[in-house]
Coordinates of C-alpha atoms in Angstrom, one line a residue:
X1 CA 25.5 20.6 -53.6
X2 CA 25.4 17.2 -55.0
X3 CA 25.8 14.1 -52.8
X4 CA 29.2 13.4 -54.4
X5 CA 30.4 16.9 -53.7
X6 CA 29.2 16.7 -50.1
X7 CA 30.9 13.4 -49.7
X8 CA 34.2 14.8 -51.0
X9 CA 34.0 17.7 -48.6
X10 CA 33.3 15.4 -45.7
X11 CA 36.3 13.2 -46.6
X12 CA 38.5 16.3 -46.8
X13 CA 37.2 17.4 -43.4
X14 CA 38.0 14.0 -41.9
X15 CA 41.5 14.1 -43.3
X16 CA 42.4 17.6 -42.1
X17 CA 40.9 17.0 -38.7
X18 CA 43.0 13.9 -38.1
X19 CA 44.9 14.6 -34.8
X20 CA 48.4 14.0 -36.3
X21 CA 47.5 16.1 -39.4
X22 CA 46.4 19.0 -37.1
X23 CA 49.6 18.5 -35.0
X24 CA 51.8 19.2 -38.1
X25 CA 50.4 22.7 -38.2
X26 CA 52.1 23.5 -34.9
X27 CA 55.2 21.5 -35.6
X28 CA 55.6 23.3 -39.0
X29 CA 55.4 26.5 -37.1
X30 CA 58.1 25.3 -34.7
X31 CA 60.3 24.4 -37.6
X32 CA 59.9 27.7 -39.5
X33 CA 60.4 30.1 -36.6
X34 CA 64.1 29.5 -35.7
X35 CA 65.1 29.3 -39.4
X36 CA 63.7 32.7 -40.3
X37 CA 65.1 34.3 -37.1
X38 CA 68.7 33.4 -37.9
X39 CA 68.6 33.4 -41.7
X40 CA 66.6 36.5 -42.3
X41 CA 65.7 38.8 -39.4
X42 CA 69.1 38.6 -37.8
X43 CA 70.7 40.4 -40.8
X44 CA 68.3 43.3 -40.5
X45 CA 69.1 43.6 -36.7
X46 CA 72.8 43.5 -37.3
X47 CA 72.7 46.1 -40.1
X48 CA 70.6 48.4 -38.0
X49 CA 73.2 47.9 -35.2
X50 CA 75.9 49.2 -37.6
X51 CA 77.5 45.8 -38.3
X52 CA 79.3 46.1 -41.7
X53 CA 78.0 44.2 -44.7
X54 CA 81.0 42.0 -45.1
X55 CA 80.6 40.7 -41.5
X56 CA 76.9 40.1 -42.1
X57 CA 77.8 38.1 -45.2
X58 CA 80.2 35.9 -43.3
X59 CA 77.7 35.4 -40.5
X60 CA 75.2 33.9 -43.1
X61 CA 77.5 30.8 -42.8
X62 CA 75.6 30.1 -39.6
X63 CA 73.0 28.6 -41.9
X64 CA 75.5 26.0 -43.0
X65 CA 74.4 24.0 -40.0
X66 CA 71.4 23.0 -42.2
X67 CA 73.8 22.0 -45.0
X68 CA 75.7 19.6 -42.8
X69 CA 72.7 18.0 -41.0
X70 CA 73.1 14.9 -43.1
X71 CA 76.2 14.1 -41.0
X72 CA 74.2 13.5 -37.8
X73 CA 70.9 12.7 -39.3
X74 CA 71.5 8.9 -39.2
X75 CA 72.2 9.2 -35.4
X76 CA 68.9 11.2 -34.9
X77 CA 67.2 8.5 -37.0
X78 CA 68.5 5.5 -35.0
X79 CA 70.0 6.7 -31.6
X80 CA 67.9 6.7 -28.4
X81 CA 68.2 9.4 -25.8
X82 CA 68.6 8.4 -22.2
X83 CA 65.3 8.8 -20.2
X84 CA 63.6 10.9 -22.9
X85 CA 63.3 8.1 -25.5
X86 CA 61.8 5.8 -22.8
X87 CA 59.3 8.5 -21.8
X88 CA 58.3 9.9 -25.2
X89 CA 59.6 7.6 -27.9
X90 CA 62.5 8.1 -30.3
X91 CA 61.0 10.8 -32.6
X92 CA 59.3 12.9 -29.9
X93 CA 62.4 12.7 -27.6
X94 CA 64.6 14.3 -30.3
X95 CA 61.9 16.8 -31.1
X96 CA 61.5 17.9 -27.5
X97 CA 65.3 18.2 -26.8
X98 CA 65.9 20.3 -30.0
X99 CA 62.9 22.6 -29.2
X100 CA 64.1 23.3 -25.7
X101 CA 67.6 24.1 -26.9
X102 CA 66.2 26.4 -29.5
X103 CA 64.1 28.3 -27.0
X104 CA 67.0 28.7 -24.6
X105 CA 69.4 29.8 -27.3
X106 CA 66.8 32.4 -28.5
X107 CA 66.8 33.8 -25.0
X108 CA 70.6 34.0 -25.2
X109 CA 70.4 35.9 -28.5
X110 CA 67.7 38.2 -27.1
X111 CA 69.8 39.2 -24.1
X112 CA 73.0 39.8 -26.2
X113 CA 73.7 43.2 -27.8
X114 CA 75.7 42.6 -31.0
X115 CA 77.3 46.0 -30.6
X116 CA 78.7 45.0 -27.2
X117 CA 79.4 41.3 -27.7
X118 CA 78.9 40.0 -31.2
X119 CA 80.8 36.7 -30.6
X120 CA 78.3 35.7 -27.9
X121 CA 75.4 36.5 -30.3
X122 CA 77.0 34.3 -32.9
X123 CA 77.4 31.5 -30.4
X124 CA 73.7 31.5 -29.5
X125 CA 72.7 31.8 -33.2
X126 CA 74.8 28.7 -34.0
X127 CA 73.1 26.8 -31.2
X128 CA 69.7 27.8 -32.7
X129 CA 70.9 26.6 -36.1
X130 CA 72.2 23.2 -35.0
X131 CA 69.1 22.5 -32.8
X132 CA 66.8 23.7 -35.5
X133 CA 68.5 21.4 -38.1
X134 CA 68.1 18.5 -35.6
X135 CA 64.5 19.3 -35.1
X136 CA 64.0 19.2 -38.9
X137 CA 65.5 15.7 -39.1
X138 CA 63.3 14.3 -36.4
X139 CA 60.3 16.1 -37.8
X140 CA 60.7 14.7 -41.3
X141 CA 61.0 11.2 -39.8
X142 CA 57.9 11.8 -37.7
X143 CA 55.9 13.2 -40.6
X144 CA 56.7 10.2 -42.8
X145 CA 56.1 7.5 -40.1
X146 CA 53.1 9.0 -38.3
X147 CA 50.3 8.4 -40.9
X148 CA 49.5 6.2 -43.9
X149 CA 50.4 7.2 -47.4
X150 CA 47.0 8.6 -48.2
X151 CA 47.4 11.2 -45.5
X152 CA 50.9 12.3 -46.4
X153 CA 49.6 15.1 -48.7
X154 CA 47.5 16.5 -45.9
X155 CA 50.5 16.3 -43.5
X156 CA 52.7 18.2 -46.0
X157 CA 50.0 20.8 -46.5
X158 CA 49.5 21.5 -42.8
X159 CA 53.2 21.5 -42.2
X160 CA 53.7 24.2 -45.0
X161 CA 50.8 26.2 -43.6
X162 CA 52.4 26.3 -40.1
X163 CA 55.8 27.0 -41.6
X164 CA 54.4 30.0 -43.5
X165 CA 52.7 31.4 -40.4
X166 CA 56.1 31.2 -38.7
X167 CA 57.7 33.0 -41.6
X168 CA 55.4 35.9 -41.0
X169 CA 55.8 36.0 -37.3
X170 CA 59.6 35.5 -37.4
X171 CA 60.1 38.2 -40.0
X172 CA 57.3 40.7 -40.1
X173 CA 56.2 40.0 -36.6
X174 CA 59.7 40.6 -35.1
X175 CA 60.0 43.9 -37.1
X176 CA 56.6 45.1 -36.0
X177 CA 57.2 44.2 -32.4
X178 CA 60.6 45.9 -32.4
X179 CA 59.2 49.0 -34.1
X180 CA 56.3 49.2 -31.7
X181 CA 58.5 49.4 -28.6
X182 CA 61.3 51.4 -30.3
X183 CA 61.3 54.9 -28.7
X184 CA 63.7 56.3 -31.3
X185 CA 63.4 55.0 -34.9
X186 CA 66.4 57.0 -35.9
X187 CA 68.9 55.6 -33.4
X188 CA 69.8 52.0 -32.7
X189 CA 68.6 50.6 -29.4
X190 CA 69.0 47.0 -28.3
X191 CA 65.9 46.9 -26.1
X192 CA 63.3 46.5 -28.9
X193 CA 65.2 43.6 -30.4
X194 CA 65.6 42.0 -27.0
X195 CA 61.9 42.2 -26.4
X196 CA 61.1 40.9 -29.9
X197 CA 63.4 37.9 -29.7
X198 CA 62.1 37.0 -26.2
X199 CA 58.6 36.9 -27.6
X200 CA 59.9 34.5 -30.3
X201 CA 61.6 32.3 -27.6
X202 CA 58.2 32.0 -25.7
X203 CA 56.5 31.2 -29.1
X204 CA 58.5 27.9 -29.2
X205 CA 56.2 26.7 -26.5
X206 CA 53.7 26.0 -29.3
X207 CA 55.9 23.2 -30.6
X208 CA 57.0 22.0 -27.2
X209 CA 53.4 21.5 -26.0
X210 CA 52.4 19.8 -29.3
X211 CA 55.3 17.4 -29.0
X212 CA 54.1 16.4 -25.5
X213 CA 50.6 15.9 -26.7
X214 CA 51.0 13.9 -30.0
X215 CA 51.5 10.2 -30.1
X216 CA 54.7 8.5 -31.1
X217 CA 54.4 6.8 -34.4
X218 CA 54.7 3.0 -34.7
X219 CA 58.1 2.1 -36.2
X220 CA 57.4 0.4 -39.5
X221 CA 59.2 -2.8 -40.5
X222 CA 61.4 -2.2 -43.5
X223 CA 62.6 -5.1 -45.7
X224 CA 65.2 -2.9 -47.3
X225 CA 66.8 -2.0 -44.0
X226 CA 66.8 -5.6 -42.9
X227 CA 68.4 -6.8 -46.2
X228 CA 71.1 -4.2 -46.0
X229 CA 72.0 -5.1 -42.5
X230 CA 72.2 -8.7 -43.5
X231 CA 74.7 -7.7 -46.1
X232 CA 76.8 -6.2 -43.4
X233 CA 76.4 -9.3 -41.2
X234 CA 77.6 -11.6 -44.0
X235 CA 80.6 -9.3 -44.7
X236 CA 81.6 -9.4 -41.1
X237 CA 81.1 -13.1 -40.6
X238 CA 84.6 -13.8 -41.8
X239 CA 86.1 -11.4 -39.3
X240 CA 87.3 -12.6 -35.9
X241 CA 85.5 -10.0 -33.9
X242 CA 83.5 -10.1 -30.6
X243 CA 79.8 -10.5 -31.1
X244 CA 79.1 -7.1 -29.5
X245 CA 81.6 -5.4 -31.9
X246 CA 80.0 -7.0 -34.9
X247 CA 76.5 -5.7 -33.7
X248 CA 77.9 -2.2 -33.4
X249 CA 79.4 -2.3 -36.9
X250 CA 76.2 -3.6 -38.4
X251 CA 74.3 -0.8 -36.7
X252 CA 76.7 1.8 -38.0
X253 CA 76.5 0.4 -41.5
X254 CA 72.7 0.5 -41.4
X255 CA 72.6 4.0 -40.0
X256 CA 75.5 5.7 -41.7
X257 CA 76.3 3.9 -45.0
X258 CA 73.2 2.1 -46.2
X259 CA 71.0 5.1 -46.9
X260 CA 73.7 6.7 -49.1
X261 CA 74.6 3.4 -50.8
X262 CA 70.9 2.8 -51.6
X263 CA 70.7 6.2 -53.3
X264 CA 73.9 5.6 -55.4
X265 CA 72.9 2.0 -56.3
X266 CA 69.4 3.1 -57.3
X267 CA 70.4 6.0 -59.5
X268 CA 73.8 4.8 -60.8
X269 CA 75.8 7.4 -62.8
X270 CA 72.9 9.8 -62.7
X271 CA 73.4 10.2 -58.9
X272 CA 76.2 12.8 -59.5
X273 CA 74.0 14.8 -61.9
X274 CA 71.1 14.7 -59.5
X275 CA 73.3 15.9 -56.6
X276 CA 74.8 18.6 -58.8
X277 CA 71.3 19.9 -59.7
X278 CA 70.2 19.8 -56.0
X279 CA 73.4 21.7 -55.0
X280 CA 72.8 24.7 -57.2
X281 CA 69.1 24.9 -58.0
X282 CA 68.3 27.6 -55.4
X283 CA 71.7 29.4 -55.7
X284 CA 70.4 32.6 -57.2
X285 CA 67.8 33.1 -54.5
X286 CA 69.9 32.0 -51.6
X287 CA 72.9 34.2 -52.5
X288 CA 70.8 37.2 -53.2
X289 CA 68.7 36.7 -50.1
X290 CA 71.6 37.3 -47.7
X291 CA 72.0 40.9 -48.8
X292 CA 68.2 41.7 -49.2
X293 CA 67.7 42.9 -45.7
X294 CA 70.9 45.1 -45.6
X295 CA 69.7 46.4 -49.0
X296 CA 66.4 47.4 -47.6
X297 CA 68.1 49.2 -44.7
X298 CA 70.6 51.0 -47.0
X299 CA 67.8 52.1 -49.3
X300 CA 66.0 53.8 -46.4
X301 CA 63.0 51.4 -45.9
X302 CA 61.6 51.4 -42.4
X303 CA 61.0 48.3 -40.3
X304 CA 57.2 48.7 -40.8
X305 CA 57.6 48.9 -44.6
X306 CA 59.9 45.9 -44.8
X307 CA 57.6 43.9 -42.4
X308 CA 54.4 44.7 -44.4
X309 CA 55.7 44.4 -47.9
X310 CA 58.6 41.9 -47.8
X311 CA 57.6 39.7 -44.9
X312 CA 53.8 39.5 -45.0
X313 CA 52.8 40.4 -48.6
X314 CA 55.9 38.6 -49.8
X315 CA 54.9 35.4 -48.0
X316 CA 51.4 35.6 -49.5
X317 CA 52.9 35.9 -52.9
X318 CA 55.2 32.9 -52.2
X319 CA 52.1 30.8 -51.2
X320 CA 50.4 31.9 -54.4
X321 CA 53.4 30.9 -56.4
X322 CA 53.5 27.5 -54.7
X323 CA 49.9 27.0 -55.6
X324 CA 50.6 27.9 -59.3
X325 CA 53.6 25.6 -59.1
X326 CA 51.4 22.7 -58.0
X327 CA 49.1 23.2 -60.9
X328 CA 52.0 23.5 -63.4
X329 CA 53.6 20.4 -62.0
X330 CA 50.4 18.4 -62.6
X331 CA 49.8 20.0 -66.0
X332 CA 53.3 20.1 -67.6
X333 CA 55.4 17.8 -65.4
X334 CA 58.0 18.3 -62.7
X335 CA 61.0 18.9 -64.9
X336 CA 59.4 21.5 -67.1
X337 CA 58.2 23.3 -64.0
X338 CA 61.7 23.1 -62.5
X339 CA 63.1 24.7 -65.6
X340 CA 60.5 27.5 -65.6
X341 CA 61.1 28.1 -61.9
X342 CA 64.9 28.3 -62.5
X343 CA 64.4 30.9 -65.3
X344 CA 62.0 33.0 -63.2
X345 CA 64.2 32.9 -60.1
X346 CA 67.3 34.2 -61.9
X347 CA 65.4 36.7 -64.1
X348 CA 63.5 38.4 -61.2
X349 CA 66.8 39.1 -59.4
X350 CA 67.4 41.7 -62.2
X351 CA 64.4 43.6 -60.9
X352 CA 66.5 44.5 -57.8
X353 CA 68.9 46.2 -60.1
X354 CA 66.1 48.4 -61.3
X355 CA 65.0 49.0 -57.7
X356 CA 68.5 49.9 -56.6
X357 CA 68.5 52.7 -59.1
X358 CA 65.2 54.1 -57.7
X359 CA 66.2 54.3 -54.1
X360 CA 63.4 54.4 -51.5
X361 CA 60.4 53.5 -53.7
X362 CA 57.6 51.7 -52.0
X363 CA 55.7 51.0 -55.2
X364 CA 58.8 49.7 -56.8
X365 CA 59.4 47.4 -53.8
X366 CA 55.9 46.0 -54.0
X367 CA 56.3 45.2 -57.7
X368 CA 59.8 43.6 -57.2
X369 CA 58.6 41.5 -54.2
X370 CA 55.6 40.4 -56.1
X371 CA 57.6 39.0 -59.0
X372 CA 60.4 37.6 -57.0
X373 CA 58.4 35.8 -54.4
X374 CA 55.9 34.5 -56.9
X375 CA 58.7 32.9 -58.9
X376 CA 60.3 31.6 -55.7
X377 CA 57.0 29.8 -54.8
X378 CA 56.8 28.1 -58.2
X379 CA 60.5 27.0 -58.0
X380 CA 60.2 25.7 -54.5
X381 CA 57.0 23.7 -55.2
X382 CA 58.6 22.0 -58.2
X383 CA 61.8 21.4 -56.3
X384 CA 60.1 19.8 -53.3
X385 CA 58.1 17.5 -55.6
X386 CA 61.4 16.6 -57.3
X387 CA 63.2 15.8 -54.1
X388 CA 60.3 13.8 -52.7
X389 CA 60.4 11.5 -55.7
X390 CA 64.0 10.7 -55.2
X391 CA 63.8 9.3 -51.7
X392 CA 63.4 5.6 -50.7
X393 CA 60.8 5.2 -48.1
X394 CA 63.1 2.9 -46.1
X395 CA 65.6 5.8 -45.6
X396 CA 63.4 8.8 -46.3
X397 CA 64.5 10.9 -43.3
X398 CA 68.3 10.4 -43.8
X399 CA 68.1 10.8 -47.6
X400 CA 65.9 13.9 -47.4
X401 CA 68.3 15.3 -44.9
X402 CA 71.1 14.7 -47.4
X403 CA 69.2 16.4 -50.2
X404 CA 68.2 19.4 -48.2
X405 CA 71.8 19.7 -46.9
X406 CA 73.3 19.6 -50.3
X407 CA 70.8 22.1 -51.5
X408 CA 72.2 24.8 -49.2
X409 CA 75.9 24.0 -48.8
X410 CA 77.3 25.7 -51.9
X411 CA 74.9 28.6 -52.1
X412 CA 75.4 29.4 -48.4
X413 CA 79.2 29.2 -48.8
X414 CA 79.2 31.6 -51.7
X415 CA 76.7 33.9 -50.0
X416 CA 79.2 34.4 -47.2
X417 CA 81.2 36.6 -49.6
X418 CA 78.2 38.6 -50.7
X419 CA 78.9 41.5 -48.3
X420 CA 82.4 42.0 -49.6
X421 CA 81.2 41.8 -53.2
X422 CA 78.6 44.6 -52.5
X423 CA 81.2 46.7 -50.8
X424 CA 83.6 46.4 -53.8
X425 CA 81.1 46.6 -56.7
X426 CA 77.8 47.9 -55.4
X427 CA 74.3 46.4 -55.2
X428 CA 73.5 46.6 -58.9
X429 CA 76.5 44.5 -59.9
X430 CA 75.7 42.0 -57.1
X431 CA 72.1 41.5 -58.3
X432 CA 73.3 41.0 -61.9
X433 CA 75.9 38.4 -60.7
X434 CA 73.2 36.5 -58.7
X435 CA 71.1 36.3 -61.9
X436 CA 74.0 34.9 -63.9
X437 CA 74.5 32.2 -61.3
X438 CA 71.2 30.8 -62.5
X439 CA 72.5 30.0 -65.9
X440 CA 74.3 26.7 -65.0
X441 CA 71.1 25.6 -63.3
X442 CA 69.2 25.7 -66.6
X443 CA 71.8 23.3 -68.1
X444 CA 71.6 20.8 -65.3
X445 CA 67.8 20.8 -65.3
X446 CA 67.8 20.1 -69.0
X447 CA 70.4 17.3 -68.6
X448 CA 68.5 15.8 -65.6
X449 CA 65.3 16.0 -67.7
X450 CA 66.9 14.1 -70.5
X451 CA 68.2 11.4 -68.2
X452 CA 64.8 11.0 -66.6
X453 CA 63.2 10.8 -70.0
X454 CA 65.7 8.2 -71.2
X455 CA 65.1 6.1 -68.0
X456 CA 61.3 6.2 -68.5
X457 CA 61.8 4.8 -72.0
X458 CA 63.9 1.8 -70.7

């Protein structure tokens, strides 16, 4: 090993052993766990309990909480919590509150049998979704503010690693745990699911303990924020309002309006094109994903088979796809990789048409999951890189919340009708329809690429 190589390895070791970088591993786990429990595993549980596909499709709207988090993200970004903020600081206070609510709501889900009281289960799932979306807002803000720019890549990498571990535990882990304590694999029993979800609730302690240990980041001074608030102050100077009222209005302007105004002013007419692309880029995968677990159940795959192939092996293929996407982004650029990811995401949905015709075929499932998750990893990597390049550092938390909210709003709304579509036309027609949903995405990626190229020439 040359001295230069040894120095590079030592530098990488110092970066990844930074306390805040290591902390993101646990916080990424805390972020991924609740999302997968309500957006993925829950549908398997409900289908095994005999809940009809149409109802499962409608219940996927629980995930719309993530699509509307931009509505309260400015408050999480700027509002202090009584007692907690004084004790922990603004970011950690919101993190701790959301994590405790998630753990309690998961206990509520675990102790509720959907066959006996489905509305109560839905209530607790909604609580998990809103608290989890709030945790994401605070976590994005913490990640951006906690370290200098040169450590942001390491923060993102450890966050993704923790998130992927949570994906395995919240999907394959839950199915394995439920299968291990299930006395009768042929008949539905609530007890295995209760035990599995209680284990998940206890697992939230990882994020809670990490939040209590990490240090609150220093709040950076932002010239952009200051200038925008001065605009509001000048506009209100001509109004005969009490000083306290003006201060409140200035705060509201800086928290609620300025982040979105900044995005529109910066991108001009291209803002609508960008938001349109964000709104539908993942539509093929999101709509198809709602019915994937019911599909596995209806095709006769066991919990162990789905856990091993879809939830563990599939996650590994997603990570591999993300690695390929990172290389492609560096080699051919973000927009070309975005286009390739959109093509692959839509095309691989057609493999599920082939799989539906084969019935219970483990080899066919492995092949389909390999192609689908690999393409999803490529698309996700390019999409995250694209979104990251759109944000202004002064409003990164709020603007990123806007982008991630827009990303899920339309796909999740359409996905709510997926169960009725399958009941009416069958799985084959459904998977073909999800592939066709990807065609408008290709047009918008091409238009956004042309607009980006034209801007770079100016």
